[in-house]
PDB file of C-alpha atoms and ligand atoms in Angstrom:
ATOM      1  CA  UNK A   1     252.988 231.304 350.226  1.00 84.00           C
ATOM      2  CA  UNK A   2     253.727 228.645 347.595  1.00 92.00           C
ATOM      3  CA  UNK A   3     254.574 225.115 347.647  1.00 96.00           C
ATOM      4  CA  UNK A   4     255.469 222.883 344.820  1.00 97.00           C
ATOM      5  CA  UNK A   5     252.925 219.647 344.756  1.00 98.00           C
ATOM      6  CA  UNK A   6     254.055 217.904 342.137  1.00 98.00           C
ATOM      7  CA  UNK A   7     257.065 218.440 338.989  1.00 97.00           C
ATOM      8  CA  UNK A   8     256.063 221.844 337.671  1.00 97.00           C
ATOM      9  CA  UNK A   9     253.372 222.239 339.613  1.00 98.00           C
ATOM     10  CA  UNK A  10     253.030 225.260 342.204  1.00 98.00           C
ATOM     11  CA  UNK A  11     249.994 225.861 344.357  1.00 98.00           C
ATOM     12  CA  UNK A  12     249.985 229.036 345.742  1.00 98.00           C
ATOM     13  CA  UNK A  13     247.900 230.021 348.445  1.00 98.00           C
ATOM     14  CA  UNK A  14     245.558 233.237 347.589  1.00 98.00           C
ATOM     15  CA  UNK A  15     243.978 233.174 351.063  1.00 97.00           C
ATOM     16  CA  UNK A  16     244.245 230.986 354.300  1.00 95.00           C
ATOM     17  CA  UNK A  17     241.243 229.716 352.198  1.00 95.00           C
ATOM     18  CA  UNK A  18     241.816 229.356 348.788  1.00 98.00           C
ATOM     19  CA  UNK A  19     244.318 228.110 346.482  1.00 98.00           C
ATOM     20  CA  UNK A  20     245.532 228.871 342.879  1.00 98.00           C
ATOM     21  CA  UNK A  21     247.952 226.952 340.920  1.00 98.00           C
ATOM     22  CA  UNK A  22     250.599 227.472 338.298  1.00 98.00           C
ATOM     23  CA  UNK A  23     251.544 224.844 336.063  1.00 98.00           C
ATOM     24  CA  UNK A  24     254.539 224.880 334.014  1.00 98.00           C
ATOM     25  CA  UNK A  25     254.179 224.544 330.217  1.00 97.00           C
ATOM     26  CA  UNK A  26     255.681 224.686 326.823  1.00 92.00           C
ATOM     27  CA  UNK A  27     255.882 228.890 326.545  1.00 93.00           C
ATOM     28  CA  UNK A  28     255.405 229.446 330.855  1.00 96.00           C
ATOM     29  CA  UNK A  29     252.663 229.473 333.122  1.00 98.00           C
ATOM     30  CA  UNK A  30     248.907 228.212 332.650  1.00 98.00           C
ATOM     31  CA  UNK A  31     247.740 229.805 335.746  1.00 98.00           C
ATOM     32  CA  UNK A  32     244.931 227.478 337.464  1.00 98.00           C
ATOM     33  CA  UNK A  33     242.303 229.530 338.723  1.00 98.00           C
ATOM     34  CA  UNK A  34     242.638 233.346 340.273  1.00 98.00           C
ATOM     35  CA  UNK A  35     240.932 234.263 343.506  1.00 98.00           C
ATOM     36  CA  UNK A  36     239.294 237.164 345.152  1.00 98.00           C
ATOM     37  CA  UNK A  37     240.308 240.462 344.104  1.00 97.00           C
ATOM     38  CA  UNK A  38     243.261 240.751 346.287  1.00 97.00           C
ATOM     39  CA  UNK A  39     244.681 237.396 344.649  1.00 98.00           C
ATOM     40  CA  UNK A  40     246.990 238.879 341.610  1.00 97.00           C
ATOM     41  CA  UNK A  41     249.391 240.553 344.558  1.00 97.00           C
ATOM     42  CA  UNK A  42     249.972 237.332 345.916  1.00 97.00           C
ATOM     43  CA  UNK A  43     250.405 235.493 342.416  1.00 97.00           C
ATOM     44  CA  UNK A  44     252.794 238.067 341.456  1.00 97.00           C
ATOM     45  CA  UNK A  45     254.307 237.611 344.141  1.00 97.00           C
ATOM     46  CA  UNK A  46     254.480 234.077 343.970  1.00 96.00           C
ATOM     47  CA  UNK A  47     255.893 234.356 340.621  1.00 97.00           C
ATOM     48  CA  UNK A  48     258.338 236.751 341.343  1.00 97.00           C
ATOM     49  CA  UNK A  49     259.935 234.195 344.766  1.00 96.00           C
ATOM     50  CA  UNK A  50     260.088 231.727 341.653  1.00 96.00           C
ATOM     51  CA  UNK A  51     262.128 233.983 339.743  1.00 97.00           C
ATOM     52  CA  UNK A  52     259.713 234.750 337.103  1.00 97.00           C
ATOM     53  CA  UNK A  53     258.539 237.497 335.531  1.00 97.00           C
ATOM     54  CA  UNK A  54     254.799 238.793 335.456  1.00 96.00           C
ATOM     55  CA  UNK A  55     254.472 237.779 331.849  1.00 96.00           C
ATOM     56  CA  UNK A  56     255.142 234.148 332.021  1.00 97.00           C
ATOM     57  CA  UNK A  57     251.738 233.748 332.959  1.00 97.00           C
ATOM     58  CA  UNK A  58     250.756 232.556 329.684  1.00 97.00           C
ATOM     59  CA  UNK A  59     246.697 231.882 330.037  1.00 97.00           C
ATOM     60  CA  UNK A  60     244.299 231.842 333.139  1.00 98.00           C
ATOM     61  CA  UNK A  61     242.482 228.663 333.057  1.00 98.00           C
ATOM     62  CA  UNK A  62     238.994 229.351 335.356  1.00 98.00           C
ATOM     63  CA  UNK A  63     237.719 226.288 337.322  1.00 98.00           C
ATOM     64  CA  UNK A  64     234.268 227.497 337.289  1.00 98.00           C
ATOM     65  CA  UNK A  65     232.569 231.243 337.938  1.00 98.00           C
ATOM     66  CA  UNK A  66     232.720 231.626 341.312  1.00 98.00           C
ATOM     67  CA  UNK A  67     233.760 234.450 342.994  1.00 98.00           C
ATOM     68  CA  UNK A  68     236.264 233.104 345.109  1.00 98.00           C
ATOM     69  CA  UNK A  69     237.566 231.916 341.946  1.00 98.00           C
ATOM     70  CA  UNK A  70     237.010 234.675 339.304  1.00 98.00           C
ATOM     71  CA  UNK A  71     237.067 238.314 341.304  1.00 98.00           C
ATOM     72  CA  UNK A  72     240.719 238.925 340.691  1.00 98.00           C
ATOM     73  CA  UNK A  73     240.948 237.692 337.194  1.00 97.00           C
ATOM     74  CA  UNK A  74     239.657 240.762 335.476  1.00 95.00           C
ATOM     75  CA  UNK A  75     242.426 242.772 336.733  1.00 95.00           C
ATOM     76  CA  UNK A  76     244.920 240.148 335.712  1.00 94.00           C
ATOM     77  CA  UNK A  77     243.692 239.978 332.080  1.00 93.00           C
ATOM     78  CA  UNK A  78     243.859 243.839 332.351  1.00 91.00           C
ATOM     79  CA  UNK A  79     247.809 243.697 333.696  1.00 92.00           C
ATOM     80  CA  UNK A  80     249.011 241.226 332.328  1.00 92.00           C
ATOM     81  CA  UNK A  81     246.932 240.995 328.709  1.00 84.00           C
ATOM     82  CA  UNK A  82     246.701 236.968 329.608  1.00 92.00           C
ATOM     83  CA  UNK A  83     244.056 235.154 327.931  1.00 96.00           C
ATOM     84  CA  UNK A  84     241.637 234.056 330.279  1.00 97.00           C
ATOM     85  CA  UNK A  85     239.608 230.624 329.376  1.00 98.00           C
ATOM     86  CA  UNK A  86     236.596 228.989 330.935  1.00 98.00           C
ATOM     87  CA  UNK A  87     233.819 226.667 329.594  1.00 98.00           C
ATOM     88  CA  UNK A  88     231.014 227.701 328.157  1.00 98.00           C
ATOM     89  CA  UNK A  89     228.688 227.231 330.386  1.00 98.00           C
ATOM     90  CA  UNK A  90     229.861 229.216 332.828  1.00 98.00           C
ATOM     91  CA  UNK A  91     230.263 231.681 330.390  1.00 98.00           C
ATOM     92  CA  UNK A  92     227.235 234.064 330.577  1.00 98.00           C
ATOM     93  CA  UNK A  93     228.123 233.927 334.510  1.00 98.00           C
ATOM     94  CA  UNK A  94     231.402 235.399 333.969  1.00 97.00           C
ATOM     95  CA  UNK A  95     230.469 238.063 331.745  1.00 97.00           C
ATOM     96  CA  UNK A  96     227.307 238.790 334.060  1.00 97.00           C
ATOM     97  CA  UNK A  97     229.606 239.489 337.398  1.00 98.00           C
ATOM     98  CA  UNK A  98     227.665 237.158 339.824  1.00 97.00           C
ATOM     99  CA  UNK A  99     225.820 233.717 340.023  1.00 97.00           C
ATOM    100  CA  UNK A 100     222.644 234.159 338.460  1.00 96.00           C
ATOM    101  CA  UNK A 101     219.630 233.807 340.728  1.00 90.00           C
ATOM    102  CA  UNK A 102     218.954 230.166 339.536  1.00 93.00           C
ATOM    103  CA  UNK A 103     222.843 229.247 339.900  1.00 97.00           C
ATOM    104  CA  UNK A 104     222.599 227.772 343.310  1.00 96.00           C
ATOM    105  CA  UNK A 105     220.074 224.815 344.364  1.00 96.00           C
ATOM    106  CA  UNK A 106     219.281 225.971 347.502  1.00 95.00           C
ATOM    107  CA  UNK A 107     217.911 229.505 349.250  1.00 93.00           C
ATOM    108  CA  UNK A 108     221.134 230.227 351.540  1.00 92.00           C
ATOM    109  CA  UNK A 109     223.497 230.386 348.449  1.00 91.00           C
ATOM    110  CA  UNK A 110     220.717 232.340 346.492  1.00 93.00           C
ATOM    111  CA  UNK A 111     220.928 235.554 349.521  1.00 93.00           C
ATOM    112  CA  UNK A 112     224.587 234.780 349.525  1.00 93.00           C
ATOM    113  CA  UNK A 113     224.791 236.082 345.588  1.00 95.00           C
ATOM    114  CA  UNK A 114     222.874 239.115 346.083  1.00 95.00           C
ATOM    115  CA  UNK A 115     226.041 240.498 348.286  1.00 96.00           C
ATOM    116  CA  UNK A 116     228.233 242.697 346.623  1.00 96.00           C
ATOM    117  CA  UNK A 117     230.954 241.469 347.989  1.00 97.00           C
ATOM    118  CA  UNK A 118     230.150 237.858 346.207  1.00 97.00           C
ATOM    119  CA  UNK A 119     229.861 239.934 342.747  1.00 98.00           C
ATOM    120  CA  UNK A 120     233.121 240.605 340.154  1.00 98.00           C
ATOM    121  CA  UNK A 121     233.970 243.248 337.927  1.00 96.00           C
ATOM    122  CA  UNK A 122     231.988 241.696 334.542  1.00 96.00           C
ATOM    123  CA  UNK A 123     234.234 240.258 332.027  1.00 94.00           C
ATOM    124  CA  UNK A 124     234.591 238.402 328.677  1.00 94.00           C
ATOM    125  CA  UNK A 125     236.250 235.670 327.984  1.00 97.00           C
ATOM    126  CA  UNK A 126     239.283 235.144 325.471  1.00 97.00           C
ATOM    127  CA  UNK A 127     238.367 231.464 324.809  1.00 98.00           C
ATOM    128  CA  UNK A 128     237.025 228.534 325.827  1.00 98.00           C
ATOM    129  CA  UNK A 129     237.817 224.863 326.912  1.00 98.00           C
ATOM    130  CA  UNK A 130     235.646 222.035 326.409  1.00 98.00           C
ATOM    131  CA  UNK A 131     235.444 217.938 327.917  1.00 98.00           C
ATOM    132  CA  UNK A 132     238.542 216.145 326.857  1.00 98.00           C
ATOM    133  CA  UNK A 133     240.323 219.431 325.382  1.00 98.00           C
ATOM    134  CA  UNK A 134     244.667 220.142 326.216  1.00 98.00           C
ATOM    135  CA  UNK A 135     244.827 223.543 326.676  1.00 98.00           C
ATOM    136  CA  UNK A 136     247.033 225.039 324.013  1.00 96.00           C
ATOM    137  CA  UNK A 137     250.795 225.430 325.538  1.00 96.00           C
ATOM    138  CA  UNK A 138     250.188 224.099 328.596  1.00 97.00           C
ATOM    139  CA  UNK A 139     252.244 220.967 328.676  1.00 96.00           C
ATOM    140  CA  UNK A 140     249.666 218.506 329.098  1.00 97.00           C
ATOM    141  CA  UNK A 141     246.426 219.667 331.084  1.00 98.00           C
ATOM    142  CA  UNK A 142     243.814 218.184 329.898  1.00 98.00           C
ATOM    143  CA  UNK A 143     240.140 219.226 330.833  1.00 98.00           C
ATOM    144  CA  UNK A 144     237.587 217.330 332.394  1.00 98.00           C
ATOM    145  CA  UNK A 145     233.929 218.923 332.706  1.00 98.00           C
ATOM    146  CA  UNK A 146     232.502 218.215 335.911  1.00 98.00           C
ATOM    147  CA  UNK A 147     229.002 219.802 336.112  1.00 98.00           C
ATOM    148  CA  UNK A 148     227.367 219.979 339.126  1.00 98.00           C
ATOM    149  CA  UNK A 149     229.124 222.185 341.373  1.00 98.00           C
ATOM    150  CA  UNK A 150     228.230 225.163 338.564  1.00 98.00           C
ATOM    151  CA  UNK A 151     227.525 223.900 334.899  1.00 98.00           C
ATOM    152  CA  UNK A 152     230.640 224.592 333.128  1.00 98.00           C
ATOM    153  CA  UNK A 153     232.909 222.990 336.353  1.00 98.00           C
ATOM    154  CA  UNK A 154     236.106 221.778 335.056  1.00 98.00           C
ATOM    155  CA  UNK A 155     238.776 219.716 336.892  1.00 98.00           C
ATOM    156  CA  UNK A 156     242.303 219.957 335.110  1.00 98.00           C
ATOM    157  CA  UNK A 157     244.157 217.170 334.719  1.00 98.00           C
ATOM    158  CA  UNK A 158     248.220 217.127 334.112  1.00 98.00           C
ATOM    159  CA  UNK A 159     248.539 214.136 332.189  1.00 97.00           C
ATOM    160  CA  UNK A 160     252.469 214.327 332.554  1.00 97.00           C
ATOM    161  CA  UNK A 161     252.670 214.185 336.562  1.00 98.00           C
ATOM    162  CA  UNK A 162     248.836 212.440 337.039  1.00 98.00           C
ATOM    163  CA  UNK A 163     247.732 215.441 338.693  1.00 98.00           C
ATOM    164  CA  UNK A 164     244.454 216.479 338.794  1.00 98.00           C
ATOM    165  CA  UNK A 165     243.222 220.096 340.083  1.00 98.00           C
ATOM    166  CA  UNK A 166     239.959 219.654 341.407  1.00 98.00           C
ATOM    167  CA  UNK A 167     238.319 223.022 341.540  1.00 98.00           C
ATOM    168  CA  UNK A 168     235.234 222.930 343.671  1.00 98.00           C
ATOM    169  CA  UNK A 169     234.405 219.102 342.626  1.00 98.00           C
ATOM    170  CA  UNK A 170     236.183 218.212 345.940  1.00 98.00           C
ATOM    171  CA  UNK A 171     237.135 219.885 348.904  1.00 98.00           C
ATOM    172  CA  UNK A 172     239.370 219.041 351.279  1.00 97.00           C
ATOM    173  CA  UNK A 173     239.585 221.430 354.822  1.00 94.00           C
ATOM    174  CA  UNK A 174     239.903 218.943 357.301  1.00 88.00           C
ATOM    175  CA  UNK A 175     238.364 216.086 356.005  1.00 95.00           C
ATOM    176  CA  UNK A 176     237.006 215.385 352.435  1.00 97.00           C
ATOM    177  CA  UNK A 177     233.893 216.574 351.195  1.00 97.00           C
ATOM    178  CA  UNK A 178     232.270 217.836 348.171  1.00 96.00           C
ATOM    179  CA  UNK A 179     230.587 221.134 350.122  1.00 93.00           C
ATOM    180  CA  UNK A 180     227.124 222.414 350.981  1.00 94.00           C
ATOM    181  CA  UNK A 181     224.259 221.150 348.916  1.00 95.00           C
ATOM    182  CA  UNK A 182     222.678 224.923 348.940  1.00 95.00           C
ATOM    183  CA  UNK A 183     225.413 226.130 347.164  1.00 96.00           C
ATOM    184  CA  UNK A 184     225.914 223.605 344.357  1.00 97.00           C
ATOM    185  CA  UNK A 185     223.536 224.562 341.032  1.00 98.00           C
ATOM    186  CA  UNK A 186     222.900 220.565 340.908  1.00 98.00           C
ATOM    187  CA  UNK A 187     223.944 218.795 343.707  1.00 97.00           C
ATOM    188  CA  UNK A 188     222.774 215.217 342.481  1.00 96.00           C
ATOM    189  CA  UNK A 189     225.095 215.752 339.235  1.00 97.00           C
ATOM    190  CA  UNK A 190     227.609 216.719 340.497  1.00 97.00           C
ATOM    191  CA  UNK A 191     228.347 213.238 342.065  1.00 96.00           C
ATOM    192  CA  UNK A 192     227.537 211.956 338.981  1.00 96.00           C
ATOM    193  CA  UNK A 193     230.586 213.939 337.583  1.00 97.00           C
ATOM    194  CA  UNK A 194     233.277 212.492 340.095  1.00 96.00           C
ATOM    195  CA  UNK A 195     232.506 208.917 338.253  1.00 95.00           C
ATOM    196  CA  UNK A 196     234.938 211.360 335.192  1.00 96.00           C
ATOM    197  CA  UNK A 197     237.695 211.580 336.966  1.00 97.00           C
ATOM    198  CA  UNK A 198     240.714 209.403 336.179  1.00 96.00           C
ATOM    199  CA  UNK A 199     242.187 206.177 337.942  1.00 94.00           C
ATOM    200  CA  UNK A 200     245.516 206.203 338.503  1.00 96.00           C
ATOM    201  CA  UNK A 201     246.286 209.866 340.017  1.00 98.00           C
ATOM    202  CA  UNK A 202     249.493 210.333 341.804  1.00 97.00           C
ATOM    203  CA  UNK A 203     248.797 213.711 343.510  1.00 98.00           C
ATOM    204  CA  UNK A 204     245.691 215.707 343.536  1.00 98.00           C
ATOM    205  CA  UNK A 205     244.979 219.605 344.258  1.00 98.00           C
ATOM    206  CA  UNK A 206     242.190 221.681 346.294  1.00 98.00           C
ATOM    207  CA  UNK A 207     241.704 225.275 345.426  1.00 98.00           C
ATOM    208  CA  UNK A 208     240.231 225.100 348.871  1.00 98.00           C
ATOM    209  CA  UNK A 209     242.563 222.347 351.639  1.00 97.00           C
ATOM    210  CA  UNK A 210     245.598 220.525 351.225  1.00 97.00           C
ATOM    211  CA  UNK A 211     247.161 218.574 348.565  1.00 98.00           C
ATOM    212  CA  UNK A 212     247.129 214.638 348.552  1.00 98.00           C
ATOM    213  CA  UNK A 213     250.085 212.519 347.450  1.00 95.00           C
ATOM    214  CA  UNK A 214     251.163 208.920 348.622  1.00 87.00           C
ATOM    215  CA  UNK A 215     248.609 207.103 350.847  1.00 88.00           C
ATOM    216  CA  UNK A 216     246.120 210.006 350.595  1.00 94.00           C
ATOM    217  CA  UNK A 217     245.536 209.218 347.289  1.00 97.00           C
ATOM    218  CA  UNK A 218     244.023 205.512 348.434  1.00 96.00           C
ATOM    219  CA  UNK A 219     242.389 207.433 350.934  1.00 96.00           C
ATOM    220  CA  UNK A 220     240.859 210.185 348.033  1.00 97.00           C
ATOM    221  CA  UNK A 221     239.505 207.045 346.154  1.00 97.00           C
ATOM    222  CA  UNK A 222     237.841 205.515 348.739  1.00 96.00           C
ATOM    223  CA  UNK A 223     236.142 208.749 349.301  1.00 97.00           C
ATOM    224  CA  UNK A 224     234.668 208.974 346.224  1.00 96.00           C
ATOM    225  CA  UNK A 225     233.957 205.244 345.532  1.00 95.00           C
ATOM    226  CA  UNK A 226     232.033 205.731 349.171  1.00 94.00           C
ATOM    227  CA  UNK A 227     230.216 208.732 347.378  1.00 91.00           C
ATOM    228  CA  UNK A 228     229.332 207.238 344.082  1.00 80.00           C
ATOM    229  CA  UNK A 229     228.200 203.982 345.279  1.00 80.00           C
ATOM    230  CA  UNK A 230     225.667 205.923 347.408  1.00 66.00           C
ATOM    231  CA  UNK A 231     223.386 207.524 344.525  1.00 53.00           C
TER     232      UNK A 231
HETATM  233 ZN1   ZN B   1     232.710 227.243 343.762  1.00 97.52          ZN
HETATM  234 ZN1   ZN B   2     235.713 227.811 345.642  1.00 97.52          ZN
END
């Protein structure tokens, strides 16, 4: 299933759960985020309702090294010989295939890593993307770091449409929320990081909930002017 949320901007929904997005650039897709490891069938699919091919995915932007994020993307770099970019920091993650033991604050998210149904298929990177960075080709995302969530969190930001892709910074399944505490490598700083994120946003994107446009962007502001002014 995808929807477009904003002018060349597709989310396409991985899971019931989780979301990826596909942003339309200068030489075809910058691909926002993967999934689990059943994600590239529906991506492909995706692509292929939108009359694309395979290969238009240019680049695979990562969010952070989750694996509700990451566990498919290995098999997309293999298939599709897209570069896939992340920030450094979450770097030695990706290439380890799991959240280190001291990647999560609290003792429920530690168990939760030692599953191996929480671990990927270890990977390197083909690049990176830093705080305030476009990414090459992709018509105008520029990257945010939001640490907190996992150290090398990124939100995108398409400058063109003001739409931001929040990753995990934000959640937003039923109401809005920024997720469990336990699960977060910092959970202090990553409120901190919410104060980075740009005024003026016309729609905004969950990998995980539904996208805000119109009033629910007053209504996404207040949320985190609520949250900020609390610390
Ligand atoms: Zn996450
Ligand atoms: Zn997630």
């Amino acid at each position: 299933m995808h929807q477009q949320i904003a002018p060349g901007i597709t989310q396409i929904a991985t899971t019931k759960r989780d979301n990826a997005f596909l942003v339309e650039g200068d030489d075809g897709f910058t691909l926002v985020d993967v999934g689990w490891a059943k994600a590239p069938a529906a991506l492909l699919k995706a692509v292929a309702d939108l009359g694309r091919k395979p290969s238009d995915i240019r680049r695979v932007v990562l969010t952070h090294a989750h694996p509700d994020h990451v566990q498919g993307a290995a098999e997309l770099q293999h298939r599709l010989d897209t570069r896939i970019l992340i920030h450094p920091a979450d770097l030695p993650w990706l290439e380890a295939g799991r959240v280190p033991p001291d990647g999560r604050s609290g003792r429920t998210g530690r168990l939760l890593d030692r599953l191996p149904k929480l671990h990927w298929t270890p990977f390197p990177a083909d690049g990176t993307v830093a705080d305030g960075d476009v990414v090459e080709g992709s018509g105008g995302l520029r990257v945010i770091h939001t640490p907190g969530h996992t150290p090398g969190h990124v939100v995108l930001c398409h400058e063109p449409t003001g739409t931001a892709l929040m990753g995990d910074a934000v959640f937003h399944r039923g109401g809005l929320a920024v997720g469990p505490a336990a699960l977060a490598a910092d959970p202090a700083l990553r409120i901190d990081s919410l104060s980075r994120l740009p005024r003026g946003l016309r729609t905004v994107g969950f990998a995980h909930g539904t996208p805000l446009v119109d009033a629910g962007i007053g209504d996404f502001y207040r949320f985190l002017s609520d949250l900020t002014s609390q610390v």
